Tab-separated table of N, CA and C in Angstrom:
chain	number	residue	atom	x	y	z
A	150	UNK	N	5.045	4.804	-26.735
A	150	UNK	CA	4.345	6.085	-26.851
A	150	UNK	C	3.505	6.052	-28.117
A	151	UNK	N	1.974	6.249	-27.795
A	151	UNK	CA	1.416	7.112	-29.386
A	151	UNK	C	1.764	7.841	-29.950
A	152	UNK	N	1.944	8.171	-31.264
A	152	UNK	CA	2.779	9.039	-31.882
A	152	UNK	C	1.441	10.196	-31.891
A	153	UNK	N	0.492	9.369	-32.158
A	153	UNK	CA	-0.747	10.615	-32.159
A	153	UNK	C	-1.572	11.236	-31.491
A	154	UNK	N	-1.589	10.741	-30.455
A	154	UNK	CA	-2.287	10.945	-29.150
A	154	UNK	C	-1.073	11.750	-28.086
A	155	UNK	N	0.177	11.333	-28.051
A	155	UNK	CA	0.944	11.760	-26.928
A	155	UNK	C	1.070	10.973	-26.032
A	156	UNK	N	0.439	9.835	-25.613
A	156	UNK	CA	-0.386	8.906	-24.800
A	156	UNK	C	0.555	7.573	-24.482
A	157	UNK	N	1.328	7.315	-23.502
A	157	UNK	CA	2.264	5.909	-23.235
A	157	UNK	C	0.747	4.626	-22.950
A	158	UNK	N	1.292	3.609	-23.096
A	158	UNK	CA	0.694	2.324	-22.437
A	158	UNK	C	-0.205	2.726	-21.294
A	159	UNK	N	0.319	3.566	-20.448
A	159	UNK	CA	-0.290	3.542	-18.854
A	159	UNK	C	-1.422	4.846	-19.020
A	160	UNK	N	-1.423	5.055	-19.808
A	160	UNK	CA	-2.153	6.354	-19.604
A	160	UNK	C	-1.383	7.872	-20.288
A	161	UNK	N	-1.820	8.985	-19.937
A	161	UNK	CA	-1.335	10.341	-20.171
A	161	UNK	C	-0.178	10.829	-19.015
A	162	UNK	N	0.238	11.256	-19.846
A	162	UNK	CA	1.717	11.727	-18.915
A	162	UNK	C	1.652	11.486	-17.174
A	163	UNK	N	2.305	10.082	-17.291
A	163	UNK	CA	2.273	9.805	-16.126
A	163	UNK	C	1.073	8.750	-15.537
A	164	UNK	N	-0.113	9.005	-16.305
A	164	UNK	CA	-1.099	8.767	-15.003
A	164	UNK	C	-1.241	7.291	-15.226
A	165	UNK	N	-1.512	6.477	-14.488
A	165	UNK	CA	-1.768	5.084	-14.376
A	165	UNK	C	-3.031	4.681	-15.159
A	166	UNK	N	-3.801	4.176	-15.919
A	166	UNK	CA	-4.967	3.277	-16.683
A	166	UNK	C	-5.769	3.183	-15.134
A	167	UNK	N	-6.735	4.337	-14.922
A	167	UNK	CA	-8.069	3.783	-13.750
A	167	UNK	C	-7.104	3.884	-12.831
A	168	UNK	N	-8.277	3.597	-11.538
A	168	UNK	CA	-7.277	3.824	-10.376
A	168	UNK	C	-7.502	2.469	-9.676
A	169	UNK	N	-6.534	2.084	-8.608
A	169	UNK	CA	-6.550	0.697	-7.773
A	169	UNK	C	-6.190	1.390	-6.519
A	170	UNK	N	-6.515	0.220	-5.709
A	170	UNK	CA	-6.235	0.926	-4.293
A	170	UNK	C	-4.473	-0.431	-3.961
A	171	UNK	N	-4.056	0.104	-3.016
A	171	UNK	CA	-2.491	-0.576	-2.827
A	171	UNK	C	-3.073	-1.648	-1.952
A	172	UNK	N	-2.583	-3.299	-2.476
A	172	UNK	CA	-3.424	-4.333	-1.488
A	172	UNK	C	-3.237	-4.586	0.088
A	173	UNK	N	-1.897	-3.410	0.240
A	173	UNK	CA	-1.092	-3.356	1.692
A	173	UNK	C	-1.585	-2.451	2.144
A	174	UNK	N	-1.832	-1.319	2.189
A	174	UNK	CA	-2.258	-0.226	3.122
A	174	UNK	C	-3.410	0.755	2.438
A	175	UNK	N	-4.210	0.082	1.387
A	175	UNK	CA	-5.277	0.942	0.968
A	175	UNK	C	-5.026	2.269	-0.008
A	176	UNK	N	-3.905	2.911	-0.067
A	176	UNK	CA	-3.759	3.910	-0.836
A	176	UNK	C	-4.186	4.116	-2.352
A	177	UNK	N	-4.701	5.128	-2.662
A	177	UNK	CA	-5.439	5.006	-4.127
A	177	UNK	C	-4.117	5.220	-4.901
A	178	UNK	N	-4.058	4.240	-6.199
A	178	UNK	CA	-2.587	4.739	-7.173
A	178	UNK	C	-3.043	5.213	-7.917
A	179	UNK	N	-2.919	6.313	-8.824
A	179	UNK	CA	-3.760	6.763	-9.826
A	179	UNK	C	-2.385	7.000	-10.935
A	180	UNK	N	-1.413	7.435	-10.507
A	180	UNK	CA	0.057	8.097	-11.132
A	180	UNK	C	0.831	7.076	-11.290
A	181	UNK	N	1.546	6.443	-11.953
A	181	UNK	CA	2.742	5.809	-12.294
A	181	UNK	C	3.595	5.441	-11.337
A	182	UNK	N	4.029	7.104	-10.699
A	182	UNK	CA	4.859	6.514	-9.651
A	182	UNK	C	4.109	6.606	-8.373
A	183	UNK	N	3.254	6.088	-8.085
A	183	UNK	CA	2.705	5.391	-6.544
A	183	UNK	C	2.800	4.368	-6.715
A	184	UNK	N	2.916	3.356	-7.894
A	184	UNK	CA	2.787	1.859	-7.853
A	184	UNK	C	4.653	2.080	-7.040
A	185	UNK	N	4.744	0.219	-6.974
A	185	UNK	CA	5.914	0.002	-6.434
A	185	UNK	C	6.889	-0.274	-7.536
A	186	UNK	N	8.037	0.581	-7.501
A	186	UNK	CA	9.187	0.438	-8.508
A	186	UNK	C	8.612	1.013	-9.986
A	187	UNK	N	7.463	1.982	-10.226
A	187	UNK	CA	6.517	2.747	-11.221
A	187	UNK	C	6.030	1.594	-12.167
A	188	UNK	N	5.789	0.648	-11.335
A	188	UNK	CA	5.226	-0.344	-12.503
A	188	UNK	C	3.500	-0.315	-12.177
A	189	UNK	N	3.059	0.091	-13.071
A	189	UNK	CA	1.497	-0.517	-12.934
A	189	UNK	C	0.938	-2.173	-12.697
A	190	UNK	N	1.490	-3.162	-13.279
A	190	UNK	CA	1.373	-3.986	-12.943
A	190	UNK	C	1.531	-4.255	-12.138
A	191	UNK	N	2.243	-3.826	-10.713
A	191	UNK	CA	2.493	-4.500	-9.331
A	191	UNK	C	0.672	-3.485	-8.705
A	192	UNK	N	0.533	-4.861	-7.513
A	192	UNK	CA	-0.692	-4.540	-7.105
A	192	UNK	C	-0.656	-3.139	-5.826
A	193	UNK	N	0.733	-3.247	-5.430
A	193	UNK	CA	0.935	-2.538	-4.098
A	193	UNK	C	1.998	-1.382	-4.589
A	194	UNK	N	1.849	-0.360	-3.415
A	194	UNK	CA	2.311	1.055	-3.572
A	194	UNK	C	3.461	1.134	-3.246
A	195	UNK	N	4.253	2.353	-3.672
A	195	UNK	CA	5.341	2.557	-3.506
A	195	UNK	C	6.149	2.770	-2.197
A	196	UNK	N	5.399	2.589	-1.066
A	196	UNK	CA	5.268	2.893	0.586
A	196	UNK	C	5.220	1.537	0.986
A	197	UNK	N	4.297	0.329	0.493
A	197	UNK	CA	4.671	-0.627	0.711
A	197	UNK	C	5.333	-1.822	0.402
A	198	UNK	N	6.519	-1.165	-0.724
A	198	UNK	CA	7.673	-1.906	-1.586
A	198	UNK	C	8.765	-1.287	-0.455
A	199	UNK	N	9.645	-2.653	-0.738
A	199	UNK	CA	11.239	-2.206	-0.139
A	199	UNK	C	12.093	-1.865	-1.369
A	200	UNK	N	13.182	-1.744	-0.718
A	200	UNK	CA	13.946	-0.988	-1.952
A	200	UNK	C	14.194	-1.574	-3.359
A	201	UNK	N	14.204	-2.825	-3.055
A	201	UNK	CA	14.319	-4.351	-3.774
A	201	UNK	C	12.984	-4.782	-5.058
A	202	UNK	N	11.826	-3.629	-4.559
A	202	UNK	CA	10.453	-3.725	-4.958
A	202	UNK	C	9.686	-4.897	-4.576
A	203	UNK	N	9.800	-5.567	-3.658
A	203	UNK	CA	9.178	-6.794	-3.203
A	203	UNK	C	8.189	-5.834	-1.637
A	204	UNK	N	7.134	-6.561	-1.567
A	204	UNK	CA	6.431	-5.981	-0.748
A	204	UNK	C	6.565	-6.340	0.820
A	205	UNK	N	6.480	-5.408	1.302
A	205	UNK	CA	7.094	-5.343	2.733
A	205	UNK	C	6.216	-6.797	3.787
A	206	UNK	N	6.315	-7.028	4.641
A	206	UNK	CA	5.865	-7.683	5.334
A	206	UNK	C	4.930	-7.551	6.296
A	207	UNK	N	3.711	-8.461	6.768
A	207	UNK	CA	2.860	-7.675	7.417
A	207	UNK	C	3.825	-6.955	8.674
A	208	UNK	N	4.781	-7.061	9.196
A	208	UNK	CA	5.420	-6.630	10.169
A	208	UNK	C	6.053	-5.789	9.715
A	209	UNK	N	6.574	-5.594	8.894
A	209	UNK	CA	6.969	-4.416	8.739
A	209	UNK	C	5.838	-3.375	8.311
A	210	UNK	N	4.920	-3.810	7.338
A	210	UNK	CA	4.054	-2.805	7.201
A	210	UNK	C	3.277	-2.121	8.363
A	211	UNK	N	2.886	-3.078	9.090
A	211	UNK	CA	2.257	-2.815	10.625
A	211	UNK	C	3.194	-1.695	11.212
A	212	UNK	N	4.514	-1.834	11.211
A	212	UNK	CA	5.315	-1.133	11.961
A	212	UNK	C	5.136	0.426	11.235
A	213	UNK	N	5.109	0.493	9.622
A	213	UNK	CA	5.549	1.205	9.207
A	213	UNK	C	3.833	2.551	9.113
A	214	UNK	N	3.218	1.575	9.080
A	214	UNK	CA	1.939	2.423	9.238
A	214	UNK	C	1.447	3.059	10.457
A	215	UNK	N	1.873	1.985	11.692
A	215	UNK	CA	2.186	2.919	13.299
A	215	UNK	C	3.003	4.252	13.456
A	216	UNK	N	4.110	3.880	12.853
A	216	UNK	CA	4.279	5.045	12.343
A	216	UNK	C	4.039	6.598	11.975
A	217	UNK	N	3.432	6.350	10.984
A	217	UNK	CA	2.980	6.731	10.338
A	217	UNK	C	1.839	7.872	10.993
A	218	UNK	N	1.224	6.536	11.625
A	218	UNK	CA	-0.121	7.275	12.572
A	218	UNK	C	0.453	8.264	13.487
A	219	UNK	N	1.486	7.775	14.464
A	219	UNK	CA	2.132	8.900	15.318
A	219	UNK	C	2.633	9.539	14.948
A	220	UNK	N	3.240	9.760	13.606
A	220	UNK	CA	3.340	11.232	13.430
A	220	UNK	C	2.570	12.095	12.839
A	221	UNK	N	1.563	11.869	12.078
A	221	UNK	CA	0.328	12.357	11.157
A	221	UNK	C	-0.863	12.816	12.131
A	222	UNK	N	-1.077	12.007	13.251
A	222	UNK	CA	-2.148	12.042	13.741
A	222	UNK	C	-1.815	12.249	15.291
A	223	UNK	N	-0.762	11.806	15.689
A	223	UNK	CA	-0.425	12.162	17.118
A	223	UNK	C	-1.308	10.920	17.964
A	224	UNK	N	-1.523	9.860	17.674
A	224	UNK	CA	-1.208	9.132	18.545
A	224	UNK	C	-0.538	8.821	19.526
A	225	UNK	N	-0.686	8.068	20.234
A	225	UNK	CA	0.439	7.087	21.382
A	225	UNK	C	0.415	6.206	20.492
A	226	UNK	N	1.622	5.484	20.708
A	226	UNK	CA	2.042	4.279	19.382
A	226	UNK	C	1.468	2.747	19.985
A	227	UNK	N	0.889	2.684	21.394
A	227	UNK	CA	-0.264	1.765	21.536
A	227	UNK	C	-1.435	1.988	20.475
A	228	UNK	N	-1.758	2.741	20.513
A	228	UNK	CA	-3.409	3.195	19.935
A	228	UNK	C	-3.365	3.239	18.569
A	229	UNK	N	-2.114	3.815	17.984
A	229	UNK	CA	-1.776	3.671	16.311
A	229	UNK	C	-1.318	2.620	16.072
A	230	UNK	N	-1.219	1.751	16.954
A	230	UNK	CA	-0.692	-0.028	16.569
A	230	UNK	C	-2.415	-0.504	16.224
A	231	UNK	N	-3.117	-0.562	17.154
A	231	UNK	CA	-4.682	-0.271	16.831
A	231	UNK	C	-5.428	-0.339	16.226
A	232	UNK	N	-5.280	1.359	15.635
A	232	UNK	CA	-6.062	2.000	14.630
A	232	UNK	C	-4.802	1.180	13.342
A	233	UNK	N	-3.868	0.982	13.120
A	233	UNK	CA	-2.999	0.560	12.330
A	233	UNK	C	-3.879	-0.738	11.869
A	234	UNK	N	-4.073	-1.617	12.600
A	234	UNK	CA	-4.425	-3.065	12.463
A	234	UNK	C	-5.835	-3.166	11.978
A	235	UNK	N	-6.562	-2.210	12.515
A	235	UNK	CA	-8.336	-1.719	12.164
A	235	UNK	C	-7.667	-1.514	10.478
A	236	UNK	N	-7.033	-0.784	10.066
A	236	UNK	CA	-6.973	0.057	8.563
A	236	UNK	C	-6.330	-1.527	7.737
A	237	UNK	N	-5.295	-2.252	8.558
A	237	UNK	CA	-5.508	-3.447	7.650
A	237	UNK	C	-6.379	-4.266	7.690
A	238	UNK	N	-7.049	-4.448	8.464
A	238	UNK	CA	-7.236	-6.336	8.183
A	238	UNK	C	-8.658	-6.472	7.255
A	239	UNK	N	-8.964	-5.122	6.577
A	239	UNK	CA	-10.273	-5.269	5.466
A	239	UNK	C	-8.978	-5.637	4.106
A	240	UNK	N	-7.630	-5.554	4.110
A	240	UNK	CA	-7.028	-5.267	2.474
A	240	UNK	C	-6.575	-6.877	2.308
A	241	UNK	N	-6.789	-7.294	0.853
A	241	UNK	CA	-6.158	-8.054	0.445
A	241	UNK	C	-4.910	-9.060	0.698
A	242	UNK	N	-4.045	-8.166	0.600
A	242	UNK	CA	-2.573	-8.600	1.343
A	242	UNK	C	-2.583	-9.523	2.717
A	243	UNK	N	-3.215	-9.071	3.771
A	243	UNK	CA	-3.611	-9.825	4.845
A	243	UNK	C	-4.030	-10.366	5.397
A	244	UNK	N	-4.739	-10.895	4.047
A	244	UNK	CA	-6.836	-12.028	4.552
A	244	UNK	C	-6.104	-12.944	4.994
A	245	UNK	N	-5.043	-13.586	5.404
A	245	UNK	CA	-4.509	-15.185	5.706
A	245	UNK	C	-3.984	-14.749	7.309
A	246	UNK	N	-3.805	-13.739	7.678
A	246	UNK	CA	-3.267	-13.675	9.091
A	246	UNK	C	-4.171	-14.063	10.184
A	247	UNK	N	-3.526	-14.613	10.846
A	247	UNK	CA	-4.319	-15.448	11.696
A	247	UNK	C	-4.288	-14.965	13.103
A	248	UNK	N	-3.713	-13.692	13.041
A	248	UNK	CA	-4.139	-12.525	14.218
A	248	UNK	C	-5.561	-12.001	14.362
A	249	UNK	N	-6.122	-11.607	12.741
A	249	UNK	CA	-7.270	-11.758	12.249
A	249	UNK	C	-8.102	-12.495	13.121
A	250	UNK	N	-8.323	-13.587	12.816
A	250	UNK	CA	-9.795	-14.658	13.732
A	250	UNK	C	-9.668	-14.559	15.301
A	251	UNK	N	-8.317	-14.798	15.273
A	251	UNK	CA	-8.362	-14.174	17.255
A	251	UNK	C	-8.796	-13.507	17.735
A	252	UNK	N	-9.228	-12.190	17.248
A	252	UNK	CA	-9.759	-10.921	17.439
A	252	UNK	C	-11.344	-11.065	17.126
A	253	UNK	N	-12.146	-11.881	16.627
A	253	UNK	CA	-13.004	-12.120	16.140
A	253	UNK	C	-13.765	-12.751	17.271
């Protein structure tokens, strides 16, 4: 902590240094605790850490963002598998899947 400012390492109460987006599912971190396990240094969000803080798998994330879609948006969980796979395959985390070029 600054003694004179009020101010930790990461920013002002709470908030993270700038914002990043999560390399698994796009989410903006701006706060401390959206990173995974409140570390700023990890690249991915707290949605796509397991409990362990290690980042989920494209299968599980896939699963977990289908999800996600059917209940937020009311999908059929065909179509949010989908729109799920459309929202990854621009992020980081997943440039090596080779589901990717098939589709191409």
């Amino acid at each position: 902590m600054n003694r004179t400012s009020g101010t930790n390492s990461v920013g002002t109460t709470g908030k993270a240094a700038g914002s990043r987006a999560c390399i698994a599912c796009g989410m903006p971190m701006t706060a401390v605790e959206e990173f995974a396990m409140g570390d700023p240094a990890k690249d991915y969000c707290v949605h796509c850490a397991r409990p362990d803080g290690s980042m989920q798998s494209f299968e599980e994330k896939l699963a977990s963002l289908t999800g996600f879609i059917v209940r937020t948006q009311g999908f059929a969980p065909a179509a949010a598998a989908v729109a799920a796979k459309v929202m990854m395959k621009p992020l980081p985390a997943w440039s090596d899947r080779a589901e990717w070029l098939a589709e191409d």
